[in-house]
Amino acid sequence: MAELGIILALLISLYAQYKVSSNFNKFSKVKSEKGYTGAEVARILLEKNGISNVTVTKVAGSLTDHFDPRSNIIRLSEPVYDSTSIAAIAVAAHETGHAIQHDTGYIPLNIRSGIFPVASFGSKLGIYLVMIGLVIGSLGNVFVSIGILLFAFYVAFSLITLPVEFNASSRALNILEENYIISNSEVSSAKKVLSAAALTYVAAALSAVFTLLRYLSMASRRR
């Protein structure tokens, strides 16, 4: 069952990556009616929400956009920062949504930030410990248990990421509409860009859950 789940999650992940790439490429060619760049949209939304301690900078690469809560910086990729496309505006607004979450103390974001160090550690070391534990002698059960516990933090991180990302996208669309940055006819296009991106997090969460179930099944058979 867990193996089938992992395969399903992999297929969803591949589909999600395709949708993200295709939607972004499609709507990056559609210019917004108001003509704001991604960077301008981010700064406007920050100002509208009374946030003055967050800066907006450009980062190399494509789809490398993110908000860094440690340094209070919204980093927008080159195709987003200077572009006036619907895709660029949607992505910039989404990352600004994270900045607003951080400013308002959005609880799921705080939880995610809190478990991130252990989750990042557990996603790598946990797998190694489980694999080592399955092939060694009497101490194997200890390694497997510790590995599963560490990996469980990564699963929790993946799951709590879902409401964080969905909420950021919802905030982005609402703010864009409320401030008349995009027209009603452009909302559906922006939503397609953000929905495709959200699907990648769903795939990651499913993969993490089914992987954990697989490890638990392997540990049970070992005992």
mmCIF file of C-alpha atoms in Angstrom:
data_model
loop_
_atom_site.group_PDB
_atom_site.id
_atom_site.type_symbol
_atom_site.label_atom_id
_atom_site.label_comp_id
_atom_site.label_asym_id
_atom_site.label_seq_id
_atom_site.Cartn_x
_atom_site.Cartn_y
_atom_site.Cartn_z
ATOM 1 C CA MET A 1 0.000 0.000 0.000
ATOM 2 C CA ALA A 2 2.750 2.443 0.980
ATOM 3 C CA GLU A 3 4.721 1.575 -2.155
ATOM 4 C CA LEU A 4 1.697 2.337 -4.344
ATOM 5 C CA GLY A 5 1.230 5.597 -2.467
ATOM 6 C CA ILE A 6 4.821 6.623 -3.149
ATOM 7 C CA ILE A 7 4.368 5.887 -6.850
ATOM 8 C CA LEU A 8 1.136 7.925 -6.857
ATOM 9 C CA ALA A 9 2.882 10.811 -5.107
ATOM 10 C CA LEU A 10 5.702 10.645 -7.662
ATOM 11 C CA LEU A 11 3.216 10.816 -10.540
ATOM 12 C CA ILE A 12 1.438 13.772 -8.917
ATOM 13 C CA SER A 13 4.800 15.464 -8.387
ATOM 14 C CA LEU A 14 5.748 15.055 -12.047
ATOM 15 C CA TYR A 15 2.348 16.390 -13.108
ATOM 16 C CA ALA A 16 2.651 19.299 -10.665
ATOM 17 C CA GLN A 17 6.081 20.253 -11.993
ATOM 18 C CA TYR A 18 4.705 20.165 -15.514
ATOM 19 C CA LYS A 19 1.731 22.347 -14.538
ATOM 20 C CA VAL A 20 3.922 24.852 -12.715
ATOM 21 C CA SER A 21 6.280 25.166 -15.653
ATOM 22 C CA SER A 22 3.577 25.276 -18.323
ATOM 23 C CA ASN A 23 1.315 27.731 -16.473
ATOM 24 C CA PHE A 24 4.181 30.010 -15.528
ATOM 25 C CA ASN A 25 5.515 30.020 -19.095
ATOM 26 C CA LYS A 26 2.030 30.595 -20.499
ATOM 27 C CA PHE A 27 1.043 33.475 -18.224
ATOM 28 C CA SER A 28 4.521 35.008 -18.179
ATOM 29 C CA LYS A 29 3.703 36.026 -21.745
ATOM 30 C CA VAL A 30 0.415 37.686 -20.720
ATOM 31 C CA LYS A 31 0.993 41.277 -19.627
ATOM 32 C CA SER A 32 -1.151 42.674 -16.825
ATOM 33 C CA GLU A 33 -3.499 45.524 -17.602
ATOM 34 C CA LYS A 34 -2.075 47.838 -14.918
ATOM 35 C CA GLY A 35 1.536 47.210 -15.944
ATOM 36 C CA TYR A 36 3.041 46.764 -12.474
ATOM 37 C CA THR A 37 6.230 44.714 -12.196
ATOM 38 C CA GLY A 38 6.552 41.875 -9.703
ATOM 39 C CA ALA A 39 8.837 43.992 -7.526
ATOM 40 C CA GLU A 40 6.419 46.944 -7.597
ATOM 41 C CA VAL A 41 3.515 44.698 -6.614
ATOM 42 C CA ALA A 42 5.450 43.277 -3.664
ATOM 43 C CA ARG A 43 6.348 46.748 -2.410
ATOM 44 C CA ILE A 44 2.806 48.074 -2.891
ATOM 45 C CA LEU A 45 1.309 45.192 -0.930
ATOM 46 C CA LEU A 46 3.845 45.563 1.858
ATOM 47 C CA GLU A 47 3.005 49.246 2.129
ATOM 48 C CA LYS A 48 -0.744 48.562 2.050
ATOM 49 C CA ASN A 49 -0.288 46.196 5.001
ATOM 50 C CA GLY A 50 1.870 48.603 6.974
ATOM 51 C CA ILE A 51 5.018 46.487 6.696
ATOM 52 C CA SER A 52 8.140 48.644 6.460
ATOM 53 C CA ASN A 53 10.857 46.262 7.674
ATOM 54 C CA VAL A 54 10.780 43.903 4.684
ATOM 55 C CA THR A 55 12.892 44.552 1.605
ATOM 56 C CA VAL A 56 12.410 43.214 -1.920
ATOM 57 C CA THR A 57 15.467 42.055 -3.847
ATOM 58 C CA LYS A 58 16.305 40.163 -7.023
ATOM 59 C CA VAL A 59 17.721 36.632 -6.941
ATOM 60 C CA ALA A 60 19.225 34.621 -9.790
ATOM 61 C CA GLY A 61 17.426 31.716 -11.399
ATOM 62 C CA SER A 62 13.860 30.874 -12.353
ATOM 63 C CA LEU A 63 11.121 29.995 -9.843
ATOM 64 C CA THR A 64 13.605 30.644 -7.027
ATOM 65 C CA ASP A 65 11.255 33.154 -5.396
ATOM 66 C CA HIS A 66 10.921 32.985 -1.607
ATOM 67 C CA PHE A 67 10.443 35.002 1.561
ATOM 68 C CA ASP A 68 13.232 34.748 4.135
ATOM 69 C CA PRO A 69 11.744 35.452 7.600
ATOM 70 C CA ARG A 70 15.185 35.464 9.243
ATOM 71 C CA SER A 71 16.357 38.506 7.300
ATOM 72 C CA ASN A 72 12.928 39.914 6.341
ATOM 73 C CA ILE A 73 13.676 39.796 2.622
ATOM 74 C CA ILE A 74 11.407 38.874 -0.270
ATOM 75 C CA ARG A 75 13.662 37.460 -2.978
ATOM 76 C CA LEU A 76 12.114 37.485 -6.444
ATOM 77 C CA SER A 77 13.648 35.622 -9.360
ATOM 78 C CA GLU A 78 14.794 37.465 -12.452
ATOM 79 C CA PRO A 79 11.712 36.449 -14.525
ATOM 80 C CA VAL A 80 9.461 37.846 -11.779
ATOM 81 C CA TYR A 81 11.227 40.927 -10.414
ATOM 82 C CA ASP A 82 11.140 43.086 -13.562
ATOM 83 C CA SER A 83 8.235 41.441 -15.382
ATOM 84 C CA THR A 84 4.746 42.920 -15.737
ATOM 85 C CA SER A 85 3.140 39.565 -16.534
ATOM 86 C CA ILE A 86 0.224 37.943 -14.721
ATOM 87 C CA ALA A 87 2.531 35.111 -13.651
ATOM 88 C CA ALA A 88 5.078 37.511 -12.159
ATOM 89 C CA ILE A 89 2.420 39.447 -10.257
ATOM 90 C CA ALA A 90 0.870 36.249 -8.873
ATOM 91 C CA VAL A 91 4.217 34.897 -7.665
ATOM 92 C CA ALA A 92 5.272 38.233 -6.149
ATOM 93 C CA ALA A 93 1.942 38.539 -4.337
ATOM 94 C CA HIS A 94 2.249 34.980 -3.018
ATOM 95 C CA GLU A 95 5.673 35.655 -1.505
ATOM 96 C CA THR A 96 4.349 38.888 -0.038
ATOM 97 C CA GLY A 97 1.566 36.793 1.464
ATOM 98 C CA HIS A 98 4.254 34.928 3.420
ATOM 99 C CA ALA A 99 5.692 38.224 4.630
ATOM 100 C CA ILE A 100 2.231 39.253 5.827
ATOM 101 C CA GLN A 101 1.827 35.894 7.583
ATOM 102 C CA HIS A 102 5.119 36.494 9.365
ATOM 103 C CA ASP A 103 4.148 40.028 10.342
ATOM 104 C CA THR A 104 0.765 38.972 11.742
ATOM 105 C CA GLY A 105 2.118 35.934 13.596
ATOM 106 C CA TYR A 106 0.281 33.341 11.503
ATOM 107 C CA ILE A 107 0.458 30.244 13.732
ATOM 108 C CA PRO A 108 1.059 27.524 11.077
ATOM 109 C CA LEU A 109 3.983 29.559 9.707
ATOM 110 C CA ASN A 110 5.445 29.882 13.210
ATOM 111 C CA ILE A 111 5.105 26.131 13.742
ATOM 112 C CA ARG A 112 6.739 25.407 10.391
ATOM 113 C CA SER A 113 9.624 27.751 11.148
ATOM 114 C CA GLY A 114 10.044 26.171 14.562
ATOM 115 C CA ILE A 115 10.371 22.593 13.318
ATOM 116 C CA PHE A 116 12.320 23.430 10.163
ATOM 117 C CA PRO A 117 15.814 22.800 11.631
ATOM 118 C CA VAL A 118 14.869 19.322 12.903
ATOM 119 C CA ALA A 119 12.828 18.569 9.767
ATOM 120 C CA SER A 120 15.720 19.477 7.470
ATOM 121 C CA PHE A 121 18.042 17.325 9.569
ATOM 122 C CA GLY A 122 15.537 14.469 9.802
ATOM 123 C CA SER A 123 14.711 14.320 6.108
ATOM 124 C CA LYS A 124 18.279 13.244 5.392
ATOM 125 C CA LEU A 125 19.644 11.532 8.498
ATOM 126 C CA GLY A 126 16.359 9.782 9.264
ATOM 127 C CA ILE A 127 16.458 7.867 5.993
ATOM 128 C CA TYR A 128 20.071 6.797 6.521
ATOM 129 C CA LEU A 129 19.399 5.603 10.062
ATOM 130 C CA VAL A 130 16.406 3.530 8.937
ATOM 131 C CA MET A 131 18.402 1.930 6.137
ATOM 132 C CA ILE A 132 21.363 1.199 8.433
ATOM 133 C CA GLY A 133 19.085 -0.166 11.133
ATOM 134 C CA LEU A 134 17.435 -2.594 8.737
ATOM 135 C CA VAL A 135 20.705 -4.291 7.815
ATOM 136 C CA ILE A 136 22.571 -4.498 11.139
ATOM 137 C CA GLY A 137 22.089 -6.720 14.165
ATOM 138 C CA SER A 138 20.393 -6.253 17.508
ATOM 139 C CA LEU A 139 20.956 -2.492 17.637
ATOM 140 C CA GLY A 140 19.092 -2.144 14.356
ATOM 141 C CA ASN A 141 15.727 -1.532 16.019
ATOM 142 C CA VAL A 142 17.156 1.446 17.882
ATOM 143 C CA PHE A 143 18.522 2.978 14.673
ATOM 144 C CA VAL A 144 15.237 2.360 12.882
ATOM 145 C CA SER A 145 13.182 3.933 15.684
ATOM 146 C CA ILE A 146 15.376 7.022 15.870
ATOM 147 C CA GLY A 147 15.374 7.318 12.076
ATOM 148 C CA ILE A 148 11.581 7.091 11.911
ATOM 149 C CA LEU A 149 11.221 9.684 14.665
ATOM 150 C CA LEU A 150 13.526 12.110 12.850
ATOM 151 C CA PHE A 151 11.755 11.533 9.533
ATOM 152 C CA ALA A 152 8.406 12.126 11.248
ATOM 153 C CA PHE A 153 9.486 15.724 11.867
ATOM 154 C CA TYR A 154 9.957 16.119 8.110
ATOM 155 C CA VAL A 155 6.474 14.680 7.536
ATOM 156 C CA ALA A 156 5.030 17.149 10.043
ATOM 157 C CA PHE A 157 6.869 19.962 8.265
ATOM 158 C CA SER A 158 5.460 18.858 4.898
ATOM 159 C CA LEU A 159 1.923 18.722 6.259
ATOM 160 C CA ILE A 160 2.038 22.089 8.045
ATOM 161 C CA THR A 161 3.432 23.578 4.831
ATOM 162 C CA LEU A 162 0.083 22.962 3.099
ATOM 163 C CA PRO A 163 -2.045 25.487 5.055
ATOM 164 C CA VAL A 164 0.868 27.941 4.977
ATOM 165 C CA GLU A 165 1.070 27.828 1.178
ATOM 166 C CA PHE A 166 -2.686 27.738 0.588
ATOM 167 C CA ASN A 167 -3.188 30.690 2.915
ATOM 168 C CA ALA A 168 -0.412 32.691 1.232
ATOM 169 C CA SER A 169 -2.023 32.129 -2.166
ATOM 170 C CA SER A 170 -5.474 33.030 -0.833
ATOM 171 C CA ARG A 171 -4.097 36.209 0.714
ATOM 172 C CA ALA A 172 -2.311 37.025 -2.544
ATOM 173 C CA LEU A 173 -5.455 36.765 -4.665
ATOM 174 C CA ASN A 174 -7.579 38.720 -2.178
ATOM 175 C CA ILE A 175 -5.025 41.513 -1.855
ATOM 176 C CA LEU A 176 -4.545 41.775 -5.609
ATOM 177 C CA GLU A 177 -8.311 42.126 -6.101
ATOM 178 C CA GLU A 178 -8.911 44.449 -3.159
ATOM 179 C CA ASN A 179 -6.204 46.847 -4.307
ATOM 180 C CA TYR A 180 -7.272 46.668 -7.970
ATOM 181 C CA ILE A 181 -3.830 45.495 -9.050
ATOM 182 C CA ILE A 182 -5.433 42.923 -11.316
ATOM 183 C CA SER A 183 -8.825 43.067 -12.964
ATOM 184 C CA ASN A 184 -11.607 40.527 -12.535
ATOM 185 C CA SER A 185 -10.750 38.996 -15.889
ATOM 186 C CA GLU A 186 -7.170 38.406 -14.733
ATOM 187 C CA VAL A 187 -8.020 36.691 -11.438
ATOM 188 C CA SER A 188 -8.589 33.244 -12.971
ATOM 189 C CA SER A 189 -5.210 33.388 -14.724
ATOM 190 C CA ALA A 190 -3.404 34.303 -11.504
ATOM 191 C CA LYS A 191 -5.275 31.539 -9.684
ATOM 192 C CA LYS A 192 -4.076 28.953 -12.219
ATOM 193 C CA VAL A 193 -0.462 29.943 -11.601
ATOM 194 C CA LEU A 194 -0.836 29.699 -7.824
ATOM 195 C CA SER A 195 -2.918 26.504 -7.888
ATOM 196 C CA ALA A 196 -0.280 24.722 -9.945
ATOM 197 C CA ALA A 197 2.409 25.778 -7.483
ATOM 198 C CA ALA A 198 0.313 24.566 -4.536
ATOM 199 C CA LEU A 199 0.022 21.124 -6.134
ATOM 200 C CA THR A 200 3.777 20.620 -5.776
ATOM 201 C CA TYR A 201 3.445 20.929 -1.998
ATOM 202 C CA VAL A 202 0.569 18.446 -1.979
ATOM 203 C CA ALA A 203 2.737 15.951 -3.867
ATOM 204 C CA ALA A 204 5.647 16.488 -1.455
ATOM 205 C CA ALA A 205 3.388 15.944 1.561
ATOM 206 C CA LEU A 206 1.886 12.758 0.103
ATOM 207 C CA SER A 207 5.331 11.407 -0.710
ATOM 208 C CA ALA A 208 6.534 12.116 2.841
ATOM 209 C CA VAL A 209 3.481 10.458 4.436
ATOM 210 C CA PHE A 210 3.662 7.316 2.326
ATOM 211 C CA THR A 211 7.416 7.050 2.847
ATOM 212 C CA LEU A 212 6.891 7.204 6.597
ATOM 213 C CA LEU A 213 4.209 4.513 6.356
ATOM 214 C CA ARG A 214 6.630 2.363 4.380
ATOM 215 C CA TYR A 215 9.303 2.754 7.062
ATOM 216 C CA LEU A 216 6.804 1.880 9.789
ATOM 217 C CA SER A 217 5.770 -1.235 7.865
ATOM 218 C CA MET A 218 9.383 -2.295 7.392
ATOM 219 C CA ALA A 219 10.104 -1.727 11.079
ATOM 220 C CA SER A 220 7.056 -3.787 12.052
ATOM 221 C CA ARG A 221 8.123 -6.713 9.855
ATOM 222 C CA ARG A 222 11.639 -6.566 11.316
ATOM 223 C CA ARG A 223 10.306 -6.904 14.852
#
